PDB file of C-alpha atoms in Angstrom:
ATOM      1  CA  MET A   1       2.793  73.183  21.886  1.00 52.00           C
ATOM      2  CA  ALA A   2      -0.038  71.207  22.076  1.00 48.00           C
ATOM      3  CA  PHE A   3      -1.159  68.410  19.572  1.00 49.00           C
ATOM      4  CA  ALA A   4      -4.285  65.699  20.244  1.00 46.00           C
ATOM      5  CA  GLN A   5      -4.427  63.068  22.362  1.00 48.00           C
ATOM      6  CA  GLU A   6      -4.230  59.638  21.613  1.00 58.00           C
ATOM      7  CA  GLU A   7      -1.658  59.600  18.237  1.00 77.00           C
ATOM      8  CA  PRO A   8      -0.899  56.377  17.774  1.00 89.00           C
ATOM      9  CA  VAL A   9       2.102  54.890  17.880  1.00 93.00           C
ATOM     10  CA  LEU A  10       3.580  54.449  14.330  1.00 95.00           C
ATOM     11  CA  ASP A  11       4.086  50.440  13.791  1.00 95.00           C
ATOM     12  CA  ALA A  12       8.329  49.041  11.875  1.00 96.00           C
ATOM     13  CA  ILE A  13       8.673  47.850   8.839  1.00 97.00           C
ATOM     14  CA  TRP A  14      11.908  46.745   8.531  1.00 98.00           C
ATOM     15  CA  GLN A  15      14.554  46.719  11.075  1.00 97.00           C
ATOM     16  CA  LEU A  16      18.592  45.868  12.244  1.00 97.00           C
ATOM     17  CA  LYS A  17      19.937  44.440  14.519  1.00 96.00           C
ATOM     18  CA  ILE A  18      23.056  46.346  14.709  1.00 95.00           C
ATOM     19  CA  ASP A  19      25.045  47.875  17.972  1.00 94.00           C
ATOM     20  CA  GLY A  20      27.273  51.807  17.911  1.00 93.00           C
ATOM     21  CA  ILE A  21      24.610  52.836  14.979  1.00 96.00           C
ATOM     22  CA  ASP A  22      26.431  56.016  15.474  1.00 95.00           C
ATOM     23  CA  LYS A  23      25.700  59.185  12.171  1.00 97.00           C
ATOM     24  CA  ILE A  24      23.115  58.214  10.328  1.00 98.00           C
ATOM     25  CA  ASP A  25      22.388  60.791   6.752  1.00 98.00           C
ATOM     26  CA  VAL A  26      20.249  59.710   2.837  1.00 98.00           C
ATOM     27  CA  ASP A  27      21.097  60.741   0.068  1.00 96.00           C
ATOM     28  CA  GLY A  28      18.152  62.018  -3.223  1.00 94.00           C
ATOM     29  CA  ARG A  29      18.569  58.688  -4.719  1.00 95.00           C
ATOM     30  CA  ASP A  30      16.095  57.156  -0.744  1.00 96.00           C
ATOM     31  CA  ASN A  31      20.334  55.765  -0.141  1.00 97.00           C
ATOM     32  CA  ILE A  32      20.577  55.590   3.721  1.00 98.00           C
ATOM     33  CA  PHE A  33      23.718  56.021   4.577  1.00 98.00           C
ATOM     34  CA  PHE A  34      25.121  55.399   8.993  1.00 98.00           C
ATOM     35  CA  SER A  35      28.344  55.499  10.919  1.00 96.00           C
ATOM     36  CA  THR A  36      30.061  52.678  13.388  1.00 95.00           C
ATOM     37  CA  GLN A  37      31.199  54.016  16.527  1.00 92.00           C
ATOM     38  CA  ASN A  38      34.805  52.676  15.026  1.00 90.00           C
ATOM     39  CA  GLY A  39      34.425  54.361  11.245  1.00 92.00           C
ATOM     40  CA  HIS A  40      32.868  51.926   9.159  1.00 96.00           C
ATOM     41  CA  ILE A  41      30.030  53.409   6.517  1.00 97.00           C
ATOM     42  CA  ASN A  42      27.316  51.143   5.773  1.00 97.00           C
ATOM     43  CA  GLN A  43      24.597  51.747   2.886  1.00 98.00           C
ATOM     44  CA  TYR A  44      21.737  49.578   2.978  1.00 98.00           C
ATOM     45  CA  ASN A  45      18.106  50.672  -0.101  1.00 97.00           C
ATOM     46  CA  GLU A  46      14.788  52.396   1.764  1.00 94.00           C
ATOM     47  CA  SER A  47      13.463  48.870   1.821  1.00 95.00           C
ATOM     48  CA  GLY A  48      16.374  47.766   3.964  1.00 96.00           C
ATOM     49  CA  ASP A  49      18.912  45.599   2.125  1.00 97.00           C
ATOM     50  CA  SER A  50      22.408  46.288   2.375  1.00 97.00           C
ATOM     51  CA  LEU A  51      24.226  47.432  -1.073  1.00 97.00           C
ATOM     52  CA  ASN A  52      27.649  48.095   0.684  1.00 98.00           C
ATOM     53  CA  PHE A  53      30.559  48.859   3.278  1.00 97.00           C
ATOM     54  CA  TYR A  54      33.087  51.023   3.387  1.00 97.00           C
ATOM     55  CA  ALA A  55      36.158  51.077   5.810  1.00 95.00           C
ATOM     56  CA  PRO A  56      38.901  54.365   6.325  1.00 90.00           C
ATOM     57  CA  PRO A  57      42.009  53.224   6.426  1.00 85.00           C
ATOM     58  CA  PHE A  58      42.360  54.003  10.246  1.00 82.00           C
ATOM     59  CA  SER A  59      40.001  53.341  12.743  1.00 81.00           C
ATOM     60  CA  SER A  60      38.136  56.598  14.019  1.00 86.00           C
ATOM     61  CA  GLY A  61      34.750  57.991  14.846  1.00 90.00           C
ATOM     62  CA  ILE A  62      33.277  60.106  12.691  1.00 95.00           C
ATOM     63  CA  SER A  63      32.278  63.769  13.317  1.00 96.00           C
ATOM     64  CA  ARG A  64      30.124  64.473   9.689  1.00 97.00           C
ATOM     65  CA  LEU A  65      28.390  62.459   8.026  1.00 97.00           C
ATOM     66  CA  ASP A  66      26.690  64.452   5.259  1.00 97.00           C
ATOM     67  CA  ALA A  67      24.803  62.382   2.352  1.00 97.00           C
ATOM     68  CA  HIS A  68      23.562  64.847   1.121  1.00 95.00           C
ATOM     69  CA  TRP A  69      24.203  65.845  -2.254  1.00 90.00           C
ATOM     70  CA  THR A  70      23.561  62.666  -4.063  1.00 89.00           C
ATOM     71  CA  VAL A  71      26.780  62.487  -6.494  1.00 93.00           C
ATOM     72  CA  SER A  72      29.574  62.170  -3.265  1.00 95.00           C
ATOM     73  CA  ILE A  73      28.876  61.367   0.186  1.00 97.00           C
ATOM     74  CA  PHE A  74      30.879  63.760   2.624  1.00 97.00           C
ATOM     75  CA  LEU A  75      33.186  61.893   5.518  1.00 97.00           C
ATOM     76  CA  PHE A  76      34.695  64.318   8.731  1.00 97.00           C
ATOM     77  CA  TYR A  77      37.287  63.256  11.364  1.00 96.00           C
ATOM     78  CA  GLU A  78      37.629  65.292  13.964  1.00 96.00           C
ATOM     79  CA  SER A  79      40.158  63.493  15.994  1.00 94.00           C
ATOM     80  CA  GLN A  80      42.535  63.678  13.011  1.00 94.00           C
ATOM     81  CA  GLN A  81      41.620  66.562  11.668  1.00 96.00           C
ATOM     82  CA  ARG A  82      40.863  66.106   8.083  1.00 95.00           C
ATOM     83  CA  TYR A  83      38.385  65.159   6.460  1.00 96.00           C
ATOM     84  CA  GLU A  84      36.642  62.215   2.820  1.00 96.00           C
ATOM     85  CA  ILE A  85      34.531  62.524  -0.052  1.00 96.00           C
ATOM     86  CA  LEU A  86      33.314  59.177  -0.921  1.00 97.00           C
ATOM     87  CA  ASP A  87      31.283  58.295  -4.053  1.00 97.00           C
ATOM     88  CA  ARG A  88      28.080  56.603  -4.531  1.00 94.00           C
ATOM     89  CA  PHE A  89      29.351  53.398  -3.821  1.00 96.00           C
ATOM     90  CA  LEU A  90      31.076  53.930  -1.243  1.00 97.00           C
ATOM     91  CA  ASN A  91      34.625  54.118  -2.989  1.00 97.00           C
ATOM     92  CA  PRO A  92      37.044  56.869  -1.437  1.00 96.00           C
ATOM     93  CA  LEU A  93      37.914  59.544  -4.494  1.00 96.00           C
ATOM     94  CA  SER A  94      40.017  62.351  -1.648  1.00 94.00           C
ATOM     95  CA  ARG A  95      41.484  62.864   1.276  1.00 93.00           C
ATOM     96  CA  GLN A  96      42.862  65.531   2.557  1.00 94.00           C
ATOM     97  CA  SER A  97      43.738  67.228   6.677  1.00 95.00           C
ATOM     98  CA  MET A  98      43.222  70.272   7.190  1.00 95.00           C
ATOM     99  CA  ALA A  99      47.167  71.592   7.201  1.00 94.00           C
ATOM    100  CA  ASP A 100      46.827  70.197   4.052  1.00 92.00           C
ATOM    101  CA  LEU A 101      44.552  73.079   3.505  1.00 92.00           C
ATOM    102  CA  GLY A 102      46.634  75.026   4.708  1.00 91.00           C
ATOM    103  CA  LEU A 103      44.473  75.411   7.507  1.00 93.00           C
ATOM    104  CA  THR A 104      45.710  76.045  11.512  1.00 91.00           C
ATOM    105  CA  GLY A 105      43.372  75.581  15.173  1.00 91.00           C
ATOM    106  CA  LEU A 106      40.940  72.646  15.770  1.00 96.00           C
ATOM    107  CA  PHE A 107      38.422  71.593  14.152  1.00 97.00           C
ATOM    108  CA  SER A 108      35.479  70.624  15.924  1.00 97.00           C
ATOM    109  CA  GLN A 109      33.195  70.099  12.584  1.00 97.00           C
ATOM    110  CA  ALA A 110      32.805  70.551   8.968  1.00 97.00           C
ATOM    111  CA  THR A 111      30.408  70.063   6.505  1.00 96.00           C
ATOM    112  CA  PRO A 112      30.139  70.421   2.396  1.00 95.00           C
ATOM    113  CA  GLY A 113      28.384  73.638   1.050  1.00 93.00           C
ATOM    114  CA  ASN A 114      28.129  74.643  -2.858  1.00 91.00           C
ATOM    115  CA  ASN A 115      30.592  74.893  -5.585  1.00 87.00           C
ATOM    116  CA  ASN A 116      33.199  72.883  -4.095  1.00 88.00           C
ATOM    117  CA  SER A 117      33.228  75.139  -0.498  1.00 93.00           C
ATOM    118  CA  LEU A 118      33.899  73.991   2.858  1.00 96.00           C
ATOM    119  CA  TRP A 119      32.389  74.958   6.076  1.00 97.00           C
ATOM    120  CA  LEU A 120      35.156  74.535   9.260  1.00 97.00           C
ATOM    121  CA  TYR A 121      34.106  75.878  12.803  1.00 97.00           C
ATOM    122  CA  ASP A 122      37.281  76.322  14.080  1.00 96.00           C
ATOM    123  CA  GLU A 123      37.110  76.242  18.219  1.00 95.00           C
ATOM    124  CA  THR A 124      40.182  78.009  18.541  1.00 95.00           C
ATOM    125  CA  ASP A 125      38.717  80.979  17.905  1.00 94.00           C
ATOM    126  CA  LEU A 126      35.632  80.028  18.355  1.00 95.00           C
ATOM    127  CA  ARG A 127      35.111  81.054  14.098  1.00 95.00           C
ATOM    128  CA  LEU A 128      32.822  79.905  11.674  1.00 95.00           C
ATOM    129  CA  LYS A 129      34.881  79.417   8.727  1.00 95.00           C
ATOM    130  CA  LYS A 130      34.402  78.785   5.257  1.00 95.00           C
ATOM    131  CA  ILE A 131      36.851  77.635   2.298  1.00 95.00           C
ATOM    132  CA  ASN A 132      37.196  76.680  -0.792  1.00 93.00           C
ATOM    133  CA  TYR A 133      38.852  73.719  -1.133  1.00 88.00           C
ATOM    134  CA  ASN A 134      40.646  73.347  -4.484  1.00 87.00           C
ATOM    135  CA  ASN A 135      42.032  76.620  -4.445  1.00 89.00           C
ATOM    136  CA  GLN A 136      42.109  76.606   0.229  1.00 88.00           C
ATOM    137  CA  GLN A 137      40.417  80.159  -0.743  1.00 90.00           C
ATOM    138  CA  VAL A 138      38.790  81.760   2.504  1.00 90.00           C
ATOM    139  CA  LEU A 139      35.140  82.316   1.059  1.00 92.00           C
ATOM    140  CA  GLN A 140      34.010  83.536   4.667  1.00 91.00           C
ATOM    141  CA  GLU A 141      35.131  84.154   8.083  1.00 92.00           C
ATOM    142  CA  GLN A 142      33.294  84.841  11.390  1.00 92.00           C
ATOM    143  CA  ALA A 143      33.760  85.211  14.851  1.00 95.00           C
ATOM    144  CA  LEU A 144      30.778  83.325  16.584  1.00 94.00           C
ATOM    145  CA  ASN A 145      30.387  84.579  19.505  1.00 92.00           C
ATOM    146  CA  VAL A 146      29.644  87.709  18.274  1.00 93.00           C
ATOM    147  CA  LEU A 147      27.292  86.368  15.866  1.00 91.00           C
ATOM    148  CA  ILE A 148      25.722  84.093  18.685  1.00 92.00           C
ATOM    149  CA  PRO A 149      26.481  85.944  22.280  1.00 91.00           C
ATOM    150  CA  GLU A 150      24.473  84.522  24.339  1.00 87.00           C
ATOM    151  CA  SER A 151      25.641  80.823  23.348  1.00 89.00           C
ATOM    152  CA  SER A 152      27.216  77.900  24.771  1.00 92.00           C
ATOM    153  CA  LEU A 153      28.583  77.537  21.780  1.00 94.00           C
ATOM    154  CA  GLN A 154      28.451  73.521  22.440  1.00 94.00           C
ATOM    155  CA  VAL A 155      27.720  72.867  18.490  1.00 96.00           C
ATOM    156  CA  MET A 156      26.810  69.104  17.665  1.00 95.00           C
ATOM    157  CA  GLN A 157      26.640  69.195  13.623  1.00 96.00           C
ATOM    158  CA  MET A 158      26.467  72.079  11.065  1.00 97.00           C
ATOM    159  CA  MET A 159      24.726  72.106   7.640  1.00 97.00           C
ATOM    160  CA  GLU A 160      24.528  73.341   4.558  1.00 97.00           C
ATOM    161  CA  ARG A 161      20.950  73.425   2.675  1.00 95.00           C
ATOM    162  CA  LYS A 162      19.093  75.459  -0.147  1.00 91.00           C
ATOM    163  CA  ASN A 163      21.924  77.688   0.681  1.00 91.00           C
ATOM    164  CA  LEU A 164      21.520  77.829   4.655  1.00 96.00           C
ATOM    165  CA  LEU A 165      24.013  76.978   7.464  1.00 97.00           C
ATOM    166  CA  PHE A 166      22.679  75.826   9.917  1.00 97.00           C
ATOM    167  CA  VAL A 167      23.812  75.081  13.525  1.00 97.00           C
ATOM    168  CA  GLN A 168      22.680  72.309  15.351  1.00 97.00           C
ATOM    169  CA  VAL A 169      24.096  73.837  19.844  1.00 96.00           C
ATOM    170  CA  SER A 170      23.394  71.068  22.266  1.00 95.00           C
ATOM    171  CA  ASN A 171      20.357  71.916  24.572  1.00 93.00           C
ATOM    172  CA  GLU A 172      20.180  74.610  22.555  1.00 95.00           C
ATOM    173  CA  GLY A 173      18.448  74.655  19.128  1.00 95.00           C
ATOM    174  CA  VAL A 174      19.391  74.902  15.741  1.00 97.00           C
ATOM    175  CA  TYR A 175      20.930  79.388  14.058  1.00 97.00           C
ATOM    176  CA  ILE A 176      20.671  79.959  10.805  1.00 97.00           C
ATOM    177  CA  PHE A 177      22.800  82.373   8.879  1.00 96.00           C
ATOM    178  CA  ASP A 178      22.810  81.952   5.195  1.00 94.00           C
ATOM    179  CA  ASN A 179      25.663  81.734   2.946  1.00 90.00           C
ATOM    180  CA  GLN A 180      27.273  85.160   3.492  1.00 90.00           C
ATOM    181  CA  ALA A 181      27.395  83.845   7.588  1.00 92.00           C
ATOM    182  CA  ASN A 182      24.778  86.487   8.220  1.00 93.00           C
ATOM    183  CA  PHE A 183      22.185  85.106  11.185  1.00 94.00           C
ATOM    184  CA  ILE A 184      19.048  85.261   9.634  1.00 96.00           C
ATOM    185  CA  LYS A 185      17.228  83.105  13.106  1.00 95.00           C
ATOM    186  CA  SER A 186      17.062  81.162  16.130  1.00 95.00           C
ATOM    187  CA  ILE A 187      15.525  77.639  16.317  1.00 96.00           C
ATOM    188  CA  PRO A 188      14.939  76.427  20.333  1.00 95.00           C
ATOM    189  CA  ILE A 189      15.472  72.696  20.675  1.00 94.00           C
ATOM    190  CA  ALA A 190      16.189  71.345  23.660  1.00 88.00           C
ATOM    191  CA  ASN A 191      17.542  68.261  23.189  1.00 88.00           C
ATOM    192  CA  ASN A 192      21.125  67.161  22.145  1.00 90.00           C
ATOM    193  CA  SER A 193      20.368  64.281  19.486  1.00 93.00           C
ATOM    194  CA  PRO A 194      20.830  64.977  16.407  1.00 96.00           C
ATOM    195  CA  VAL A 195      18.404  67.583  13.743  1.00 97.00           C
ATOM    196  CA  PHE A 196      17.370  66.598  10.697  1.00 98.00           C
ATOM    197  CA  ILE A 197      16.916  69.476   7.974  1.00 97.00           C
ATOM    198  CA  GLU A 198      13.617  68.465   4.741  1.00 96.00           C
ATOM    199  CA  ASN A 199      12.661  72.016   2.659  1.00 95.00           C
ATOM    200  CA  GLU A 200      11.844  74.003   5.503  1.00 96.00           C
ATOM    201  CA  SER A 201      11.416  71.687   8.603  1.00 97.00           C
ATOM    202  CA  ILE A 202      13.837  70.997  11.076  1.00 98.00           C
ATOM    203  CA  TYR A 203      12.327  66.906  12.777  1.00 98.00           C
ATOM    204  CA  PHE A 204      13.881  66.628  15.703  1.00 97.00           C
ATOM    205  CA  LEU A 205      13.354  64.371  18.954  1.00 96.00           C
ATOM    206  CA  LYS A 206      12.023  64.265  21.816  1.00 93.00           C
ATOM    207  CA  LYS A 207      11.393  61.104  23.907  1.00 87.00           C
ATOM    208  CA  ASN A 208       9.541  58.970  22.009  1.00 89.00           C
ATOM    209  CA  GLN A 209       7.881  62.051  20.100  1.00 95.00           C
ATOM    210  CA  LEU A 210       9.656  62.703  16.831  1.00 97.00           C
ATOM    211  CA  LEU A 211       8.060  65.905  15.780  1.00 97.00           C
ATOM    212  CA  LYS A 212       7.872  68.262  12.652  1.00 97.00           C
ATOM    213  CA  LYS A 213       8.512  71.639  12.456  1.00 97.00           C
ATOM    214  CA  ASN A 214       8.406  74.026   9.860  1.00 97.00           C
ATOM    215  CA  PHE A 215      11.130  76.716  10.203  1.00 96.00           C
ATOM    216  CA  ILE A 216       9.704  80.146   8.594  1.00 95.00           C
ATOM    217  CA  SER A 217       5.952  79.404   9.269  1.00 95.00           C
ATOM    218  CA  GLY A 218       6.806  78.449  13.830  1.00 93.00           C
ATOM    219  CA  ASP A 219       4.434  75.701  12.451  1.00 95.00           C
ATOM    220  CA  THR A 220       4.724  72.437  14.647  1.00 96.00           C
ATOM    221  CA  SER A 221       3.193  67.916  13.673  1.00 96.00           C
ATOM    222  CA  MET A 222       3.995  65.222  15.487  1.00 95.00           C
ATOM    223  CA  VAL A 223       4.320  61.841  15.306  1.00 96.00           C
ATOM    224  CA  LEU A 224       4.843  59.037  18.977  1.00 96.00           C
ATOM    225  CA  LEU A 225       7.462  55.504  18.563  1.00 96.00           C
ATOM    226  CA  PRO A 226       7.472  53.045  20.632  1.00 94.00           C
ATOM    227  CA  ASP A 227       8.508  53.615  23.585  1.00 90.00           C
ATOM    228  CA  ASN A 228      10.604  50.779  24.153  1.00 88.00           C
ATOM    229  CA  HIS A 229      14.110  52.389  23.282  1.00 91.00           C
ATOM    230  CA  ARG A 230      15.634  55.022  23.555  1.00 92.00           C
ATOM    231  CA  PHE A 231      15.822  57.099  19.666  1.00 96.00           C
ATOM    232  CA  THR A 232      19.807  58.069  19.443  1.00 95.00           C
ATOM    233  CA  GLY A 233      19.848  59.407  15.813  1.00 96.00           C
ATOM    234  CA  LEU A 234      16.491  59.891  12.278  1.00 97.00           C
ATOM    235  CA  ALA A 235      16.505  60.964   8.773  1.00 98.00           C
ATOM    236  CA  VAL A 236      13.770  60.950   7.451  1.00 98.00           C
ATOM    237  CA  THR A 237      13.346  59.673   3.048  1.00 97.00           C
ATOM    238  CA  ASN A 238      10.518  60.519   0.644  1.00 95.00           C
ATOM    239  CA  SER A 239       8.263  57.944   2.137  1.00 96.00           C
ATOM    240  CA  LYS A 240      10.717  56.197   5.630  1.00 97.00           C
ATOM    241  CA  LEU A 241      11.623  57.804   9.030  1.00 98.00           C
ATOM    242  CA  LEU A 242      14.558  55.978  10.317  1.00 98.00           C
ATOM    243  CA  LEU A 243      15.633  56.275  13.472  1.00 98.00           C
ATOM    244  CA  THR A 244      18.574  54.389  15.296  1.00 97.00           C
ATOM    245  CA  HIS A 245      18.328  53.397  19.075  1.00 96.00           C
ATOM    246  CA  LEU A 246      22.640  51.705  20.455  1.00 90.00           C
ATOM    247  CA  HIS A 247      21.571  48.782  18.935  1.00 94.00           C
ATOM    248  CA  GLY A 248      20.070  48.926  15.871  1.00 96.00           C
ATOM    249  CA  LEU A 249      18.375  51.062  13.526  1.00 97.00           C
ATOM    250  CA  MET A 250      14.537  51.118  13.171  1.00 98.00           C
ATOM    251  CA  ALA A 251      11.832  52.024   9.406  1.00 98.00           C
ATOM    252  CA  PHE A 252       8.821  53.452   9.930  1.00 98.00           C
ATOM    253  CA  PRO A 253       5.954  54.695   7.178  1.00 97.00           C
ATOM    254  CA  ARG A 254       5.572  57.931   6.785  1.00 97.00           C
ATOM    255  CA  PRO A 255       2.807  59.670   7.457  1.00 95.00           C
ATOM    256  CA  ASP A 256       0.740  61.840   5.158  1.00 92.00           C
ATOM    257  CA  ASN A 257       1.571  65.723   5.371  1.00 90.00           C
ATOM    258  CA  PHE A 258       4.890  64.921   8.245  1.00 95.00           C
TER     259      PHE A 258
END
């Protein structure tokens, strides 16, 4: 993978100094949502202004934060084996445990899908499961160790985008499935920081580089980030690149065609 030399380093437009930022995502209106290690949720606009705050009724880290659907925010708590749905102003709408859904097992990952569905990864039997959370109907169930037998199955995150399911495995890459859980292809990415999916592109971190890879064509581009932070998370809006580190959040301008 070769890039032109002497690429300019991006300069931050604004930044927040907040220790313990954990998960980050953005919605279709370019609002920014991030969780802290105690499970609190913060909402900011694209200019860095605070909009809303939510503290759950229990103190627990959040395993999955998904704001992609815009009208609602999805939260999954592995330690609690439950999920919660907030409206776009961070008001609670619903909360259910896996037991409420009639499910047994140990679910390490969960993420919403289309038509009131929920994707789950059950570590007790290494299976991907898709359910309708309104009527508790099991829609799909596939053995992940059969679909990707050479994988360590250390699943970091899952997300559904445009009827595709993306499963990121630590230090391996992203495995792509259709909405029936049929395996399509894998994209090797040898790191353990969460990727971000936008349209046909996967954004991921590599040292002080932010890379963009088209998972259909394979084309890759890159921008350089300041090397004075170890970036741990990322999200992308129409005009900003958002990077988290141990002590805060930094917003960078999004270059043209990136």
